[in-house]
PDB file of C-alpha atoms in Angstrom:
ATOM      1  CA  UNK M   1     -44.896  71.232 -24.365  1.00 75.00           C
ATOM      2  CA  UNK M   2     -43.729  71.503 -20.762  1.00 90.00           C
ATOM      3  CA  UNK M   3     -45.035  69.143 -18.098  1.00 95.00           C
ATOM      4  CA  UNK M   4     -45.636  69.799 -14.408  1.00 97.00           C
ATOM      5  CA  UNK M   5     -45.446  66.767 -12.105  1.00 97.00           C
ATOM      6  CA  UNK M   6     -47.016  66.581  -8.657  1.00 98.00           C
ATOM      7  CA  UNK M   7     -46.273  63.875  -6.100  1.00 97.00           C
ATOM      8  CA  UNK M   8     -48.730  63.654  -3.217  1.00 98.00           C
ATOM      9  CA  UNK M   9     -47.329  61.799  -0.207  1.00 98.00           C
ATOM     10  CA  UNK M  10     -49.144  60.859   2.966  1.00 98.00           C
ATOM     11  CA  UNK M  11     -46.970  61.091   6.075  1.00 98.00           C
ATOM     12  CA  UNK M  12     -45.655  57.910   7.661  1.00 97.00           C
ATOM     13  CA  UNK M  13     -47.375  55.853  10.329  1.00 96.00           C
ATOM     14  CA  UNK M  14     -47.551  57.991  13.446  1.00 95.00           C
ATOM     15  CA  UNK M  15     -47.894  57.480  17.172  1.00 89.00           C
ATOM     16  CA  UNK M  16     -51.242  58.041  18.865  1.00 85.00           C
ATOM     17  CA  UNK M  17     -49.984  59.427  22.132  1.00 77.00           C
ATOM     18  CA  UNK M  18     -52.955  60.974  23.945  1.00 73.00           C
ATOM     19  CA  UNK M  19     -50.673  63.290  25.924  1.00 83.00           C
ATOM     20  CA  UNK M  20     -49.265  64.950  22.778  1.00 86.00           C
ATOM     21  CA  UNK M  21     -50.999  67.546  20.633  1.00 91.00           C
ATOM     22  CA  UNK M  22     -51.865  66.224  17.137  1.00 90.00           C
ATOM     23  CA  UNK M  23     -49.390  68.621  15.502  1.00 94.00           C
ATOM     24  CA  UNK M  24     -46.551  67.260  17.680  1.00 94.00           C
ATOM     25  CA  UNK M  25     -47.096  63.530  17.104  1.00 94.00           C
ATOM     26  CA  UNK M  26     -44.020  61.804  15.655  1.00 94.00           C
ATOM     27  CA  UNK M  27     -43.541  58.662  13.610  1.00 96.00           C
ATOM     28  CA  UNK M  28     -43.856  55.119  14.887  1.00 95.00           C
ATOM     29  CA  UNK M  29     -41.159  52.555  14.147  1.00 96.00           C
ATOM     30  CA  UNK M  30     -42.991  51.537  10.963  1.00 95.00           C
ATOM     31  CA  UNK M  31     -43.122  55.143   9.757  1.00 96.00           C
ATOM     32  CA  UNK M  32     -39.388  55.502  10.346  1.00 96.00           C
ATOM     33  CA  UNK M  33     -38.806  52.302   8.347  1.00 95.00           C
ATOM     34  CA  UNK M  34     -41.129  53.115   5.429  1.00 96.00           C
ATOM     35  CA  UNK M  35     -39.845  56.669   4.813  1.00 96.00           C
ATOM     36  CA  UNK M  36     -36.360  55.614   3.665  1.00 95.00           C
ATOM     37  CA  UNK M  37     -37.848  52.750   1.636  1.00 95.00           C
ATOM     38  CA  UNK M  38     -40.046  55.152  -0.279  1.00 95.00           C
ATOM     39  CA  UNK M  39     -37.138  57.582  -0.639  1.00 94.00           C
ATOM     40  CA  UNK M  40     -34.901  54.869  -2.138  1.00 93.00           C
ATOM     41  CA  UNK M  41     -37.661  53.816  -4.492  1.00 94.00           C
ATOM     42  CA  UNK M  42     -38.160  57.409  -5.669  1.00 93.00           C
ATOM     43  CA  UNK M  43     -34.435  58.165  -5.944  1.00 91.00           C
ATOM     44  CA  UNK M  44     -33.963  55.066  -8.088  1.00 89.00           C
ATOM     45  CA  UNK M  45     -36.653  56.094 -10.566  1.00 86.00           C
ATOM     46  CA  UNK M  46     -36.732  59.854 -10.824  1.00 79.00           C
ATOM     47  CA  UNK M  47     -34.724  63.034 -10.686  1.00 83.00           C
ATOM     48  CA  UNK M  48     -34.901  64.963  -7.422  1.00 89.00           C
ATOM     49  CA  UNK M  49     -37.873  67.226  -6.860  1.00 94.00           C
ATOM     50  CA  UNK M  50     -37.485  70.948  -7.419  1.00 94.00           C
ATOM     51  CA  UNK M  51     -38.836  71.202  -3.887  1.00 96.00           C
ATOM     52  CA  UNK M  52     -40.586  69.063  -1.290  1.00 97.00           C
ATOM     53  CA  UNK M  53     -43.250  70.960   0.634  1.00 98.00           C
ATOM     54  CA  UNK M  54     -44.202  69.454   3.978  1.00 98.00           C
ATOM     55  CA  UNK M  55     -46.860  70.140   6.529  1.00 98.00           C
ATOM     56  CA  UNK M  56     -45.419  71.631   9.696  1.00 98.00           C
ATOM     57  CA  UNK M  57     -46.686  68.658  11.739  1.00 98.00           C
ATOM     58  CA  UNK M  58     -43.830  66.621  13.202  1.00 97.00           C
ATOM     59  CA  UNK M  59     -44.821  63.350  11.492  1.00 98.00           C
ATOM     60  CA  UNK M  60     -44.910  65.031   8.058  1.00 98.00           C
ATOM     61  CA  UNK M  61     -41.583  66.824   8.612  1.00 98.00           C
ATOM     62  CA  UNK M  62     -39.973  63.537   9.667  1.00 98.00           C
ATOM     63  CA  UNK M  63     -41.387  61.725   6.627  1.00 98.00           C
ATOM     64  CA  UNK M  64     -40.157  64.421   4.225  1.00 98.00           C
ATOM     65  CA  UNK M  65     -36.671  64.302   5.777  1.00 97.00           C
ATOM     66  CA  UNK M  66     -36.450  60.516   5.592  1.00 97.00           C
ATOM     67  CA  UNK M  67     -37.484  60.532   1.924  1.00 96.00           C
ATOM     68  CA  UNK M  68     -35.175  63.417   0.967  1.00 96.00           C
ATOM     69  CA  UNK M  69     -32.167  61.802   2.667  1.00 95.00           C
ATOM     70  CA  UNK M  70     -32.167  59.013   0.071  1.00 93.00           C
ATOM     71  CA  UNK M  71     -31.114  61.312  -2.802  1.00 88.00           C
ATOM     72  CA  UNK M  72     -27.485  62.212  -3.334  1.00 81.00           C
ATOM     73  CA  UNK M  73     -26.969  65.920  -2.772  1.00 76.00           C
ATOM     74  CA  UNK M  74     -29.346  68.320  -1.140  1.00 79.00           C
ATOM     75  CA  UNK M  75     -33.083  67.936  -1.588  1.00 87.00           C
ATOM     76  CA  UNK M  76     -34.850  71.159  -0.617  1.00 92.00           C
ATOM     77  CA  UNK M  77     -37.663  70.846   1.938  1.00 97.00           C
ATOM     78  CA  UNK M  78     -39.957  73.724   2.851  1.00 97.00           C
ATOM     79  CA  UNK M  79     -42.265  73.446   5.861  1.00 98.00           C
ATOM     80  CA  UNK M  80     -45.627  75.033   5.076  1.00 98.00           C
ATOM     81  CA  UNK M  81     -48.321  75.704   7.700  1.00 98.00           C
ATOM     82  CA  UNK M  82     -50.971  75.653   4.938  1.00 97.00           C
ATOM     83  CA  UNK M  83     -50.292  71.938   4.397  1.00 98.00           C
ATOM     84  CA  UNK M  84     -51.397  71.050   7.927  1.00 98.00           C
ATOM     85  CA  UNK M  85     -54.859  70.398   6.537  1.00 97.00           C
ATOM     86  CA  UNK M  86     -57.180  67.496   5.887  1.00 97.00           C
ATOM     87  CA  UNK M  87     -59.111  69.243   3.069  1.00 97.00           C
ATOM     88  CA  UNK M  88     -58.415  68.712  -0.652  1.00 96.00           C
ATOM     89  CA  UNK M  89     -59.557  72.238  -1.468  1.00 97.00           C
ATOM     90  CA  UNK M  90     -56.778  73.632   0.761  1.00 97.00           C
ATOM     91  CA  UNK M  91     -54.199  71.536  -1.130  1.00 97.00           C
ATOM     92  CA  UNK M  92     -55.587  72.675  -4.471  1.00 97.00           C
ATOM     93  CA  UNK M  93     -55.347  76.308  -3.367  1.00 97.00           C
ATOM     94  CA  UNK M  94     -51.725  75.708  -2.346  1.00 98.00           C
ATOM     95  CA  UNK M  95     -50.902  74.000  -5.674  1.00 98.00           C
ATOM     96  CA  UNK M  96     -52.417  76.854  -7.682  1.00 97.00           C
ATOM     97  CA  UNK M  97     -50.168  79.343  -5.858  1.00 97.00           C
ATOM     98  CA  UNK M  98     -46.955  77.467  -6.719  1.00 97.00           C
ATOM     99  CA  UNK M  99     -44.438  79.133  -9.014  1.00 95.00           C
ATOM    100  CA  UNK M 100     -44.616  77.663 -12.533  1.00 91.00           C
ATOM    101  CA  UNK M 101     -40.790  77.619 -12.494  1.00 93.00           C
ATOM    102  CA  UNK M 102     -40.829  74.445 -10.380  1.00 92.00           C
ATOM    103  CA  UNK M 103     -41.927  71.549 -12.567  1.00 95.00           C
ATOM    104  CA  UNK M 104     -41.415  68.639 -10.104  1.00 96.00           C
ATOM    105  CA  UNK M 105     -43.011  69.199  -6.716  1.00 97.00           C
ATOM    106  CA  UNK M 106     -43.871  66.884  -3.816  1.00 97.00           C
ATOM    107  CA  UNK M 107     -46.370  67.638  -1.056  1.00 98.00           C
ATOM    108  CA  UNK M 108     -46.227  65.683   2.224  1.00 98.00           C
ATOM    109  CA  UNK M 109     -49.481  65.951   4.119  1.00 98.00           C
ATOM    110  CA  UNK M 110     -52.442  64.406   5.881  1.00 98.00           C
ATOM    111  CA  UNK M 111     -55.306  62.259   4.667  1.00 97.00           C
ATOM    112  CA  UNK M 112     -57.923  62.541   3.380  1.00 97.00           C
ATOM    113  CA  UNK M 113     -56.555  65.639   1.573  1.00 98.00           C
ATOM    114  CA  UNK M 114     -53.958  63.864  -0.655  1.00 97.00           C
ATOM    115  CA  UNK M 115     -56.360  61.064  -1.570  1.00 98.00           C
ATOM    116  CA  UNK M 116     -59.206  63.454  -2.406  1.00 97.00           C
ATOM    117  CA  UNK M 117     -56.835  65.749  -4.304  1.00 97.00           C
ATOM    118  CA  UNK M 118     -55.465  62.852  -6.415  1.00 97.00           C
ATOM    119  CA  UNK M 119     -58.975  61.707  -7.227  1.00 97.00           C
ATOM    120  CA  UNK M 120     -60.107  65.192  -8.188  1.00 97.00           C
ATOM    121  CA  UNK M 121     -57.068  66.177 -10.255  1.00 97.00           C
ATOM    122  CA  UNK M 122     -56.347  62.844 -11.910  1.00 96.00           C
ATOM    123  CA  UNK M 123     -59.775  61.282 -12.083  1.00 91.00           C
ATOM    124  CA  UNK M 124     -58.397  58.427  -9.974  1.00 84.00           C
ATOM    125  CA  UNK M 125     -60.543  56.083  -7.929  1.00 92.00           C
ATOM    126  CA  UNK M 126     -58.213  55.663  -4.987  1.00 95.00           C
ATOM    127  CA  UNK M 127     -60.056  54.765  -1.792  1.00 96.00           C
ATOM    128  CA  UNK M 128     -57.213  55.709   0.550  1.00 96.00           C
ATOM    129  CA  UNK M 129     -53.536  56.581   0.170  1.00 97.00           C
ATOM    130  CA  UNK M 130     -51.945  54.590   2.998  1.00 97.00           C
ATOM    131  CA  UNK M 131     -49.355  56.064   5.341  1.00 97.00           C
ATOM    132  CA  UNK M 132     -46.087  56.640   3.442  1.00 97.00           C
ATOM    133  CA  UNK M 133     -47.946  56.075   0.188  1.00 97.00           C
ATOM    134  CA  UNK M 134     -47.700  58.326  -2.834  1.00 97.00           C
ATOM    135  CA  UNK M 135     -49.563  59.255  -5.979  1.00 97.00           C
ATOM    136  CA  UNK M 136     -47.851  60.959  -8.918  1.00 96.00           C
ATOM    137  CA  UNK M 137     -49.771  63.122 -11.366  1.00 97.00           C
ATOM    138  CA  UNK M 138     -48.731  65.206 -14.355  1.00 97.00           C
ATOM    139  CA  UNK M 139     -50.303  67.855 -16.545  1.00 98.00           C
ATOM    140  CA  UNK M 140     -49.223  70.003 -19.455  1.00 97.00           C
ATOM    141  CA  UNK M 141     -50.261  73.189 -17.731  1.00 96.00           C
ATOM    142  CA  UNK M 142     -48.660  75.377 -15.053  1.00 97.00           C
ATOM    143  CA  UNK M 143     -49.787  75.112 -11.436  1.00 98.00           C
ATOM    144  CA  UNK M 144     -52.157  78.118 -11.467  1.00 97.00           C
ATOM    145  CA  UNK M 145     -54.219  76.307 -14.137  1.00 97.00           C
ATOM    146  CA  UNK M 146     -54.578  72.990 -12.302  1.00 97.00           C
ATOM    147  CA  UNK M 147     -58.217  72.044 -11.821  1.00 96.00           C
ATOM    148  CA  UNK M 148     -60.380  68.942 -11.449  1.00 96.00           C
ATOM    149  CA  UNK M 149     -59.610  66.379 -14.146  1.00 97.00           C
ATOM    150  CA  UNK M 150     -56.619  68.252 -15.615  1.00 97.00           C
ATOM    151  CA  UNK M 151     -53.929  65.719 -14.713  1.00 98.00           C
ATOM    152  CA  UNK M 152     -52.932  62.234 -15.718  1.00 97.00           C
ATOM    153  CA  UNK M 153     -52.280  59.627 -13.026  1.00 96.00           C
ATOM    154  CA  UNK M 154     -48.698  58.465 -13.602  1.00 95.00           C
ATOM    155  CA  UNK M 155     -48.415  55.935 -10.799  1.00 93.00           C
ATOM    156  CA  UNK M 156     -49.008  55.192  -7.172  1.00 95.00           C
ATOM    157  CA  UNK M 157     -46.800  53.398  -4.691  1.00 94.00           C
ATOM    158  CA  UNK M 158     -47.791  51.881  -1.356  1.00 94.00           C
ATOM    159  CA  UNK M 159     -45.227  50.950   1.316  1.00 90.00           C
ATOM    160  CA  UNK M 160     -46.282  47.288   1.496  1.00 87.00           C
ATOM    161  CA  UNK M 161     -45.155  46.955  -2.146  1.00 88.00           C
ATOM    162  CA  UNK M 162     -41.655  48.121  -1.213  1.00 81.00           C
ATOM    163  CA  UNK M 163     -40.817  45.459   1.369  1.00 61.00           C
ATOM    164  CA  UNK M 164     -38.780  43.346  -1.073  1.00 49.00           C
ATOM    165  CA  UNK M 165     -36.991  46.353  -2.584  1.00 49.00           C
ATOM    166  CA  UNK M 166     -35.649  47.886   0.618  1.00 41.00           C
TER     167      UNK M 166
END
């Protein structure tokens, strides 16, 4: 039976510049460091994603680009306004609209949406996905059929665990 794999990634550590709109905030030095580390970790363990979907917020776009740059060849990134959300239900709606042709998908977004989504889909008990952290889930059902409890938690990876690997 076919498997669909979802990787939920929280954007990297961002600046809190009061003079910049939330959507336009970029990454801090730590976010710029952790993105490639996570990308190398992913590239060393898995095939490229069919597509990486990113929020349109600057910090999410930067994170997606830093991660994708660690794979050889082109890694497709699509910027999606619907992913500039903090609500798990919005992410679930987005996931259910994905084409079943893509079996390996990553979403780069904003907490608490990825954490809540991972807990709902995979029955996880994750308190908080940290910045540049990821959770991978899989299910033997196409995206339109994803619902609470349908997925298996494959793994999670936090940036502090990558320090020795980078």
